[in-house]
Short mmCIF file of C-alpha atoms in Angstrom, two decimals:
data_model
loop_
_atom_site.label_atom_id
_atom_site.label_comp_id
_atom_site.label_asym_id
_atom_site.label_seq_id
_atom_site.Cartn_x
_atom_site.Cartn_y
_atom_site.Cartn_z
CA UNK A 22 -46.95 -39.62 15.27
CA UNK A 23 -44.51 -38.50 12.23
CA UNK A 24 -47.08 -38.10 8.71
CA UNK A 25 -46.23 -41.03 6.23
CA UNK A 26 -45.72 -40.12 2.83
CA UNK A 27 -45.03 -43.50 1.16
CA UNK A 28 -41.30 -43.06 0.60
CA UNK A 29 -40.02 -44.41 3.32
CA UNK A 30 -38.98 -47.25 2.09
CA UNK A 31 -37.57 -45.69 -0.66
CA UNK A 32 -33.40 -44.56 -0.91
CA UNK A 33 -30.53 -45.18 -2.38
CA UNK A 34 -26.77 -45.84 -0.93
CA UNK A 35 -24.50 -43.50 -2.24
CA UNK A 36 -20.82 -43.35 -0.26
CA UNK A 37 -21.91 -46.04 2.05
CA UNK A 38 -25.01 -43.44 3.48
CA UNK A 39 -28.55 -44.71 3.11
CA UNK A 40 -29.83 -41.68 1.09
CA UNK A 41 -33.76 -40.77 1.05
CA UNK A 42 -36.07 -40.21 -1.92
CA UNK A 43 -38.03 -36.59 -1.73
CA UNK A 44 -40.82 -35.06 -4.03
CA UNK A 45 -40.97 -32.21 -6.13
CA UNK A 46 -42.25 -29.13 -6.30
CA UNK A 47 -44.99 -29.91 -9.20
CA UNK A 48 -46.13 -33.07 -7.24
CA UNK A 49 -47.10 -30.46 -3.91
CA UNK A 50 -48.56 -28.11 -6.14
CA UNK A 51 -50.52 -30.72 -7.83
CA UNK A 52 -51.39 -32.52 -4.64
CA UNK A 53 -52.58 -29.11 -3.10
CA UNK A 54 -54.78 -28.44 -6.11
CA UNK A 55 -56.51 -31.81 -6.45
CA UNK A 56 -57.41 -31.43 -2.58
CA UNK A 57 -58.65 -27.25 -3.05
CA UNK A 58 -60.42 -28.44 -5.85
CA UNK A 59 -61.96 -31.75 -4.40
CA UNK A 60 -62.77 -29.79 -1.20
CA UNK A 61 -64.41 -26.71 -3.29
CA UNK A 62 -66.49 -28.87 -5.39
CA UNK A 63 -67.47 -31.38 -2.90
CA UNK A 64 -67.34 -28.99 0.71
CA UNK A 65 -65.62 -31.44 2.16
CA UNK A 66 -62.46 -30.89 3.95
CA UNK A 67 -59.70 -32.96 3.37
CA UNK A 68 -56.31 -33.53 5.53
CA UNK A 69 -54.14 -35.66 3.62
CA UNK A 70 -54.58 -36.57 0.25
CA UNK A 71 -53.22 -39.76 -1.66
CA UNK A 72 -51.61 -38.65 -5.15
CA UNK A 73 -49.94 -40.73 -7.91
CA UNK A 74 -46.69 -39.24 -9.13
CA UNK A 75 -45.34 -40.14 -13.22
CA UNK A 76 -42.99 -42.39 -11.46
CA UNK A 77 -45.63 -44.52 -10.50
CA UNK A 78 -45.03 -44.32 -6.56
CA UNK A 79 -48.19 -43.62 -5.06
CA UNK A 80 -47.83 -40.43 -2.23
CA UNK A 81 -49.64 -39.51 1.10
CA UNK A 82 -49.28 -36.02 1.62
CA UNK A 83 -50.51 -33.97 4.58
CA UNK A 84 -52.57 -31.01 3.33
CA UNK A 85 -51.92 -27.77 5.43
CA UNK A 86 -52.83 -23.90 5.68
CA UNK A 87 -56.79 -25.15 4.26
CA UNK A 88 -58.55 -21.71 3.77
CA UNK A 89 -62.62 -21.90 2.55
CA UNK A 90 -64.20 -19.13 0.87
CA UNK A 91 -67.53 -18.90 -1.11
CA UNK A 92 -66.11 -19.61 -4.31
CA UNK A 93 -62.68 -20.56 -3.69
CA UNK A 94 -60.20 -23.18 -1.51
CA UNK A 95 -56.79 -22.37 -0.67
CA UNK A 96 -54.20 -25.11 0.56
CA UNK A 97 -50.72 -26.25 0.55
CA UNK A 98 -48.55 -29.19 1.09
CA UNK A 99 -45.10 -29.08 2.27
CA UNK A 100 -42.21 -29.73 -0.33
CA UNK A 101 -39.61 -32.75 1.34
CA UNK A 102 -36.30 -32.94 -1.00
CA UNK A 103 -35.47 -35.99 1.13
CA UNK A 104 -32.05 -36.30 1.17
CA UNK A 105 -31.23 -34.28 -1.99
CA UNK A 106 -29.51 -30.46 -0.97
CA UNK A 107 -32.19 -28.64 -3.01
CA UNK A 108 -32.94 -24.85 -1.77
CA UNK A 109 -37.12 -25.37 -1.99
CA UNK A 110 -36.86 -28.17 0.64
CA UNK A 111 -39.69 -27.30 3.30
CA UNK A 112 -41.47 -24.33 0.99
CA UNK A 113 -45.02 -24.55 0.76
CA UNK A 114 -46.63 -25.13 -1.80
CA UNK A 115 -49.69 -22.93 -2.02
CA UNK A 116 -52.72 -23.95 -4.75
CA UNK A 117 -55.55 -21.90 -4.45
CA UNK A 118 -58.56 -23.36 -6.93
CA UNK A 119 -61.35 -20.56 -7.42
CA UNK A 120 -64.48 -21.12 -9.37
CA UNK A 121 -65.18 -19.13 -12.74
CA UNK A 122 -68.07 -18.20 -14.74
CA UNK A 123 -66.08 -19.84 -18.08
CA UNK A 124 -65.67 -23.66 -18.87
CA UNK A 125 -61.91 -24.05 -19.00
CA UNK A 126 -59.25 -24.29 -16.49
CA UNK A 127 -56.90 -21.49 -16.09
CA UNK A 128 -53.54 -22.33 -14.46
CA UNK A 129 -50.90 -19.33 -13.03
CA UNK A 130 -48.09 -18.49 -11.11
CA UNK A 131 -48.41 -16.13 -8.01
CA UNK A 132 -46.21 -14.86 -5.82
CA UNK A 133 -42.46 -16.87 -5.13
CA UNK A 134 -43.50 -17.88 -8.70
CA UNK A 135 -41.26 -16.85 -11.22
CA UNK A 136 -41.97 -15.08 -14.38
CA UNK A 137 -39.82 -16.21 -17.60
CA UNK A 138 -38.60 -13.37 -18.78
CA UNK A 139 -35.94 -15.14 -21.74
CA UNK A 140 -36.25 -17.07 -24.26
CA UNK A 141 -35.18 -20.67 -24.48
CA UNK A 142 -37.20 -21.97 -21.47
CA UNK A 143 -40.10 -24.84 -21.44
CA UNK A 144 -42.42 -22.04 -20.66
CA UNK A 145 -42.55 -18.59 -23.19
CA UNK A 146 -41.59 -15.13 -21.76
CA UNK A 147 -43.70 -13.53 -19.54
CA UNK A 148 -45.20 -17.17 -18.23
CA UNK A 149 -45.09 -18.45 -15.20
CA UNK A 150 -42.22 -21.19 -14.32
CA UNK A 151 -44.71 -23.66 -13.93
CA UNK A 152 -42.52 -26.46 -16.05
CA UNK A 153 -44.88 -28.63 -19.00
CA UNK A 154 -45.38 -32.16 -16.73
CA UNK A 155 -46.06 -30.11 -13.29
CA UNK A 156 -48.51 -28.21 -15.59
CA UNK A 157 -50.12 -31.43 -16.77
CA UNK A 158 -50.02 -32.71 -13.42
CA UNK A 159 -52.15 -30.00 -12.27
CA UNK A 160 -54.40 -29.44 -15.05
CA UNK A 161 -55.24 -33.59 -14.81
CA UNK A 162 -55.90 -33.36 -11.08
CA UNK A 163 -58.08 -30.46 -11.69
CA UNK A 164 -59.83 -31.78 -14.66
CA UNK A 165 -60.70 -35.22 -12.92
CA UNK A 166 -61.96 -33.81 -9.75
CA UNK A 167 -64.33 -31.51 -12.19
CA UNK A 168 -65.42 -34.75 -14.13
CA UNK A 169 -66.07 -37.01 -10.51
CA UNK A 170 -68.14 -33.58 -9.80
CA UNK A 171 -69.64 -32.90 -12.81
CA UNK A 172 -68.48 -29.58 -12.68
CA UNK A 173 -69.48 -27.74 -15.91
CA UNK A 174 -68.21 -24.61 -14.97
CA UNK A 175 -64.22 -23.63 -14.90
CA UNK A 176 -61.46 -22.95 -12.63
CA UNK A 177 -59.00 -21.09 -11.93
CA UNK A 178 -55.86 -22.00 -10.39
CA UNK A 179 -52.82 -20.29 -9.01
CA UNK A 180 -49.98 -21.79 -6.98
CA UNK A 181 -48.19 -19.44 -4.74
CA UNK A 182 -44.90 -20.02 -2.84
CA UNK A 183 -44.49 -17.97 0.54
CA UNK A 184 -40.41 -17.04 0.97
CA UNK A 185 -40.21 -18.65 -3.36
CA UNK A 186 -38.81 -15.23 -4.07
CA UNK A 187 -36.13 -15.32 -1.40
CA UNK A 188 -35.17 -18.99 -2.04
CA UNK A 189 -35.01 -18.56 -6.08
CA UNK A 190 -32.21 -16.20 -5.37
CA UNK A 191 -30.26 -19.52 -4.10
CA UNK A 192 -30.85 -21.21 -7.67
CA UNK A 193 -29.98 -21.53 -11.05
CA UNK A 194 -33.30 -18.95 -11.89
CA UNK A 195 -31.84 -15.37 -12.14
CA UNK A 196 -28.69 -16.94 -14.47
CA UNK A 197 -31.74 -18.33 -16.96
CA UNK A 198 -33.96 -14.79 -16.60
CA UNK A 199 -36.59 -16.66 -14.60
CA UNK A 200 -37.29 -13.60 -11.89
CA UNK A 201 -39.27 -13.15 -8.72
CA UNK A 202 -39.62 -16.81 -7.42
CA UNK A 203 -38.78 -20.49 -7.85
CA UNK A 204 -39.65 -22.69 -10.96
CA UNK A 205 -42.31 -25.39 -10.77
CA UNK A 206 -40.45 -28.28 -11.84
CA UNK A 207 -40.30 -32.17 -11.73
CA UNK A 208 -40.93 -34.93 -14.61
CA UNK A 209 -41.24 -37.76 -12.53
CA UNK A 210 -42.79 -36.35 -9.21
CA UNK A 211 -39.93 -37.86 -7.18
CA UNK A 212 -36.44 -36.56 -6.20
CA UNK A 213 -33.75 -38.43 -6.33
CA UNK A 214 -31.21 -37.53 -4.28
CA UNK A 215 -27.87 -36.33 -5.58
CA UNK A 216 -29.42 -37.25 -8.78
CA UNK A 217 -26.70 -37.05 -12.26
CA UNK A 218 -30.01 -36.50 -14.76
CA UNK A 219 -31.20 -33.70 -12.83
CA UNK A 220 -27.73 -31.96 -12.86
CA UNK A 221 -27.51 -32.52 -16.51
CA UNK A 222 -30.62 -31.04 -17.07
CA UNK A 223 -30.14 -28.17 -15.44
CA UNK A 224 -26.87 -27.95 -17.67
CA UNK A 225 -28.88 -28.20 -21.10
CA UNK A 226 -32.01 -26.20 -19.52
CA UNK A 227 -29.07 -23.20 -19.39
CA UNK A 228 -27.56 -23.89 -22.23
CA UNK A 229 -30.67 -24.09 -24.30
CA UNK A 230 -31.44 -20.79 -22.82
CA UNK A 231 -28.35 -19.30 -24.29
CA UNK A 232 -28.53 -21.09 -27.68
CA UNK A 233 -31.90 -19.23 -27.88
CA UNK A 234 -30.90 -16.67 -26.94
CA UNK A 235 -28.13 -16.04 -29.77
CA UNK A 236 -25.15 -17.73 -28.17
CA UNK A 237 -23.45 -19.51 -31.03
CA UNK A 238 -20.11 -19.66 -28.57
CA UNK A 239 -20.00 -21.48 -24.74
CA UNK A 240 -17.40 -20.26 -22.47
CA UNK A 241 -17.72 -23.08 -19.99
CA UNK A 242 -16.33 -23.94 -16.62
CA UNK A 243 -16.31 -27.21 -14.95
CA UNK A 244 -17.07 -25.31 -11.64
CA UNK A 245 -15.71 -22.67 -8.74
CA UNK A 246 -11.86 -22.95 -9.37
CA UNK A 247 -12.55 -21.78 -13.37
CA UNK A 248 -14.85 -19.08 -12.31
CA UNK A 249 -12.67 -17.92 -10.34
CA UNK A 250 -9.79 -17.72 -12.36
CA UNK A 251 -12.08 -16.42 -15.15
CA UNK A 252 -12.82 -13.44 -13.33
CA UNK A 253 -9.29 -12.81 -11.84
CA UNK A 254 -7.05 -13.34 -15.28
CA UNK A 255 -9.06 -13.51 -18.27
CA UNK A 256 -10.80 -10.77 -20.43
CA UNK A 257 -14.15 -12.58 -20.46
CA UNK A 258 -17.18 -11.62 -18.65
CA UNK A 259 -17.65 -14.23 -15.82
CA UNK A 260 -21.19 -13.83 -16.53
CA UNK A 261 -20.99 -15.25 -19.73
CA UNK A 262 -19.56 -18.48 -18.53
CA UNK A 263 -22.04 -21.93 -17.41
CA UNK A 264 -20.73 -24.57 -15.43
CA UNK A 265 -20.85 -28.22 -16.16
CA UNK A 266 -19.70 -29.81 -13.16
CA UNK A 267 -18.01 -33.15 -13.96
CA UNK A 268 -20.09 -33.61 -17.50
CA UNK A 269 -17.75 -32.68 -20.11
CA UNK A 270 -19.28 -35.35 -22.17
CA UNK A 271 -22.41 -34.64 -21.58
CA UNK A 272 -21.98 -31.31 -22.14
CA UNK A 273 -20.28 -31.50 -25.17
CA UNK A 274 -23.33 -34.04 -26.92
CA UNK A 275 -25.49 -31.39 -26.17
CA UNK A 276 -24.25 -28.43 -28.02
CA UNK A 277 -23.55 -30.98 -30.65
CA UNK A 278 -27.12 -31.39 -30.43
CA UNK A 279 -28.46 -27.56 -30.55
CA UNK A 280 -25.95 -26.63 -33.22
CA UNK A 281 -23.49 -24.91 -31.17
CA UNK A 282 -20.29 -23.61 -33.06
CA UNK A 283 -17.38 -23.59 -30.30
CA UNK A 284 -17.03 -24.50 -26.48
CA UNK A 285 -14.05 -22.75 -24.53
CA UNK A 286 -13.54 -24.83 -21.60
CA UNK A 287 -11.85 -22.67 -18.75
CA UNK A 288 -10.18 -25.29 -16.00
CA UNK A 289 -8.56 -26.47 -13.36
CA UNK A 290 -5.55 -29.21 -14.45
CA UNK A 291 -6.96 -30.89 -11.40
CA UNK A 292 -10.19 -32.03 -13.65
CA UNK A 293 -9.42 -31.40 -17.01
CA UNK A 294 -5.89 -34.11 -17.03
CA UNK A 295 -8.70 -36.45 -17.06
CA UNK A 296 -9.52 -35.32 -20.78
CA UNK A 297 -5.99 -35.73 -21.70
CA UNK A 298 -6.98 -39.48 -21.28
CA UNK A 299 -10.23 -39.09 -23.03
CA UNK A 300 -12.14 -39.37 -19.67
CA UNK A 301 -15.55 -37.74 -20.50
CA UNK A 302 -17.19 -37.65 -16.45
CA UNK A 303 -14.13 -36.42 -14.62
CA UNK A 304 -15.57 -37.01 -10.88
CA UNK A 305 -12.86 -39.07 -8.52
CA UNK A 306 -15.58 -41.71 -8.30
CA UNK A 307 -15.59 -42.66 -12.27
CA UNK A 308 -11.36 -42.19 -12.73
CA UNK A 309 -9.11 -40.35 -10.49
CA UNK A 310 -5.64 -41.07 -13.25
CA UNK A 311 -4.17 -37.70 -12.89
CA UNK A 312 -1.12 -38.71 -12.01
CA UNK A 313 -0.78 -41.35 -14.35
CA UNK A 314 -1.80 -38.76 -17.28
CA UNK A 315 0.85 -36.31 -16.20
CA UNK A 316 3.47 -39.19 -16.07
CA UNK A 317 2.89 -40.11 -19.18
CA UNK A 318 2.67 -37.21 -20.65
CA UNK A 319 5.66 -35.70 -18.71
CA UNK A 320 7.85 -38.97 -20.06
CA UNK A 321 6.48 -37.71 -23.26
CA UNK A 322 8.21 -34.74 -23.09
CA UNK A 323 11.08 -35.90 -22.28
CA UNK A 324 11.92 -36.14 -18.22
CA UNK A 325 13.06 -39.39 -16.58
CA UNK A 326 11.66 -42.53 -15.59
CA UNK A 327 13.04 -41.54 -12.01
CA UNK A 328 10.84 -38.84 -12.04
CA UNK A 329 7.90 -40.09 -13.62
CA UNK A 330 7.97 -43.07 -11.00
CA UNK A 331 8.35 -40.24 -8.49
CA UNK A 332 4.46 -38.37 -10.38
CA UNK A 333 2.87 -41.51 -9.79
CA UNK A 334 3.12 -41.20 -6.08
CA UNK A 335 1.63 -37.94 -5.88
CA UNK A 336 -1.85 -36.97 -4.12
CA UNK A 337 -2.36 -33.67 -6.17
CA UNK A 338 -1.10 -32.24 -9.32
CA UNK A 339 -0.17 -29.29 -7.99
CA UNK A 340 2.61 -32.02 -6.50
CA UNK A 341 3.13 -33.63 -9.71
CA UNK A 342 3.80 -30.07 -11.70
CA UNK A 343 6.20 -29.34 -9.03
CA UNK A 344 8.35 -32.59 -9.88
CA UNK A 345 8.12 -31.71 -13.69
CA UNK A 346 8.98 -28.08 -13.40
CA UNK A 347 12.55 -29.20 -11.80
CA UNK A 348 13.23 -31.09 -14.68
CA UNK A 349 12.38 -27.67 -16.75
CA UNK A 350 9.66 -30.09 -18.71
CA UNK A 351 6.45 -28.25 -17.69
CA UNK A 352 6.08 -26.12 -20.89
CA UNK A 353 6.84 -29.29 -23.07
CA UNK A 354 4.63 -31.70 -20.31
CA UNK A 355 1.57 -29.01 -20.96
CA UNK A 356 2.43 -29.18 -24.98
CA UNK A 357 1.71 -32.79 -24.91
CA UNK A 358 -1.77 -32.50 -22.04
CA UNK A 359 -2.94 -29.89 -24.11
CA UNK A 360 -2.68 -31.59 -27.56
CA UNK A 361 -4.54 -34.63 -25.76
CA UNK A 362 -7.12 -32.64 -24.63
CA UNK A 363 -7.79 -30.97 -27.84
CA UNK A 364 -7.90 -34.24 -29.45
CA UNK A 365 -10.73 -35.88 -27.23
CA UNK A 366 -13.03 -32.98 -27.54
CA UNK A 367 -13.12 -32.86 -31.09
CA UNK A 368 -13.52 -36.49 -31.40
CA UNK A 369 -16.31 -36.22 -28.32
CA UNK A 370 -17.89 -33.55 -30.51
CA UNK A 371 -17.26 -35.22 -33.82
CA UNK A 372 -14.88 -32.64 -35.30
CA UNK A 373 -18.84 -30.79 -35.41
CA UNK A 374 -17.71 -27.51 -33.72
CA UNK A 375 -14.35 -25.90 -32.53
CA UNK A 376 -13.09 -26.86 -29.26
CA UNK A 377 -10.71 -25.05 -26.72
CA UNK A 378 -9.49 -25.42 -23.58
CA UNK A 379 -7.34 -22.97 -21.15
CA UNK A 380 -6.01 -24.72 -18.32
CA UNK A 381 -4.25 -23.44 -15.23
CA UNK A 382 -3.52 -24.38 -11.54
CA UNK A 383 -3.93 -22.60 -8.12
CA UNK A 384 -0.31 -22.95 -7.66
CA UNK A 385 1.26 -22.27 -10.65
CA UNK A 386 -1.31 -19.94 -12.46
CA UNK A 387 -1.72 -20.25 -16.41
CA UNK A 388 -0.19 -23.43 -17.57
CA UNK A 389 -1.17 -23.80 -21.36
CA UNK A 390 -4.22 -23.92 -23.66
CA UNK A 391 -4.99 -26.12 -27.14
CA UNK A 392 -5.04 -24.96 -30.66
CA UNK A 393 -8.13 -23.27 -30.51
CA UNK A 394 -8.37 -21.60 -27.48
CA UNK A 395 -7.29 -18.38 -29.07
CA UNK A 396 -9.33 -18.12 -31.79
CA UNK A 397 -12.77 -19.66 -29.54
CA UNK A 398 -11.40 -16.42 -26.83
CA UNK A 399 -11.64 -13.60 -29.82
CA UNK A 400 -15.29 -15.16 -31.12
CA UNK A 401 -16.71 -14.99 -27.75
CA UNK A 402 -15.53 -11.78 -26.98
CA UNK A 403 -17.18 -10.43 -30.45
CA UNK A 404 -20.47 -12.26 -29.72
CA UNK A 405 -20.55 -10.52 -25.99
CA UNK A 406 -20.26 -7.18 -26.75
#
């Protein structure tokens, strides 16, 4: 019979798919501790435990690997992303809760935990990635077992992740200078799947990092495409560059928000049209008005109706560009995109910072950049070297 966790009847539909709710990381390495520590103090042993996440959905989670020593209990519960593509799905989760001659508990990272090693993360260098509410989680489990147990002595705790160091390489860790395993993470216990706050989190997480770090000056790219081209055709060190996905807005209200000076966006037209238009999330599912941004802007500029008509009917802009380049209008169409662009990210950002954007397509290579792009190239440049 298939183990019941109490998330079965939670999902979400998302493209017409009945998508399934997972947990995180810090709710299996608090669940493993509570039950080491329960069975240490109580020498019971204990098979599945029931656990209360922050989001208030109560778990049942099947507690493996149970190792009993004299003064020590190791365990582990299995990590279940649900439906979410996250790299820890199906780690374990290792807690093992050791008694100590002091009266505090002691929480740590072992091994396929990583170690901060930068500035600008939740946890200070040298730390392990165990994130503040998986800390608390643990600590709490710990600290109430000790109290139902009147356990005056202390604890210590480490939570270990078998293949952590393998799987971290598959994350966002070495890019933040988090090395030798995967972070403990999670603020409400539960993962979402697909879910937009926990990809915009991992975009300010990073971009703290390199605020902290000295960065005064982004070099940004919404995703592969800009990477790409960054590394083939631009003097700029790819590894200087974050990605934002589709959250230019997002992204831009957070630098606004850690007192960042500049943001050079590096993009496909493809996505970055959209912000001709002022469109701040530029996924298909929230506008897809490429074509009728180039029209416009292309009728702008000067070429006919005929051919603007002729734009609106295209599937890619690779399609459209090819229309406007036989009217010789693309230098003049990319004049008036550009301009557009640079308009909505100031006024997104206030007018707080300088903002730039190159742009470019896979056909056509380079097409244009705004007023700033330039100047925000030279100041990165200086601040990398």
């Amino acid at each position: 019979m298939t183990h019941k966790t109490g998330l079965e009847d939670y999902y979400i539909i998302r493209n017409n798919r009945k998508m399934r709710f997972g947990y995180t990381t810090g709710t299996c390495a608090a669940a493993a501790s509570e039950a080491a520590a329960r069975m240490l103090l109580s020498g019971e042993e204990i098979r599945d435990i029931s656990f209360m996440t922050p989001k208030g959905i109560l778990l049942n989670l099947e507690i493996l690997h149970i190792e009993k020593g004299e003064d020590f209990v190791s365990c582990a519960v299995r990590k279940d992303a649900g439906d979410d593509p996250d790299m820890t799905d199906g780690l374990e989760i290792f807690s093992r809760v050791k008694k100590t001659g002091e009266s505090k508990i002691v929480l740590d990272g072992g091994p396929g935990v990583g170690r901060v090693t930068k500035k600008g993360l939740e946890q200070p260098v040298g730390s392990a990635a165990i994130n503040k509410v998986p800390r608390s989680m643990i600590l709490k489990a710990a600290e109430d077992i000790c109290s139902e147990y009147d356990h005056e002595g202390g604890l210590e705790i480490i939570i270990s992740v078998p293949n952590g160091e393998e799987a971290a390489k598959k994350t966002f860790n070495p890019r933040l200078g988090i090395q030798g395993g995967i972070s403990i993470l999670g603020t409400s216990g539960i993962v979402e799947p697909m879910s937009e706050s926990a990809l915009i989190k991992t975009i300010e997480v990073e971009m703290r990092q390199r605020v902290e770090n000295g960065s005064r000056f982004l070099l940004v790219t919404p995703g592969n495409y800009g990477s790409a081209y960054l590394k083939e055709h631009m003097d700029l060190p790819l590894e200087g560059a974050m990605k934002c996905s589709n959250y230019v807005g997002e992204t831009i209200d957070m630098a606004v928000s850690m007192g960042v000076e500049g943001i050079l966006f590096v993009s496909h037209i493809g996505k970055f049209v959209k912000v001709a238009a002022g469109i701040m999330n530029t996924h298909s599912r929230c506008a897809d008005a490429r074509a009728e941004v180039l029209a416009a802007n292309a009728m702008r500029a000067g070429i006919s109706a005929e051919t603007a008509l002729d734009i609106l009917n295209t599937v890619t802009t690779d399609e459209a560009l090819v229309l406007i380049q036989r009217e010789g209008k693309l230098k003049e169409t990319m004049k008036e995109v550009t301009d557009r662009i640079s308009y909505y990210l100031h006024h997104r950002a206030y007018d707080r910072m300088k903002m730039g954007a190159v742009i470019f397509s896979n056909e056509f290579g380079y097409l244009g950049e705004t007023e700033k792009a330039g100047e925000l190239i030279r100041l990165i440049k200086e601040e990398q070297r």
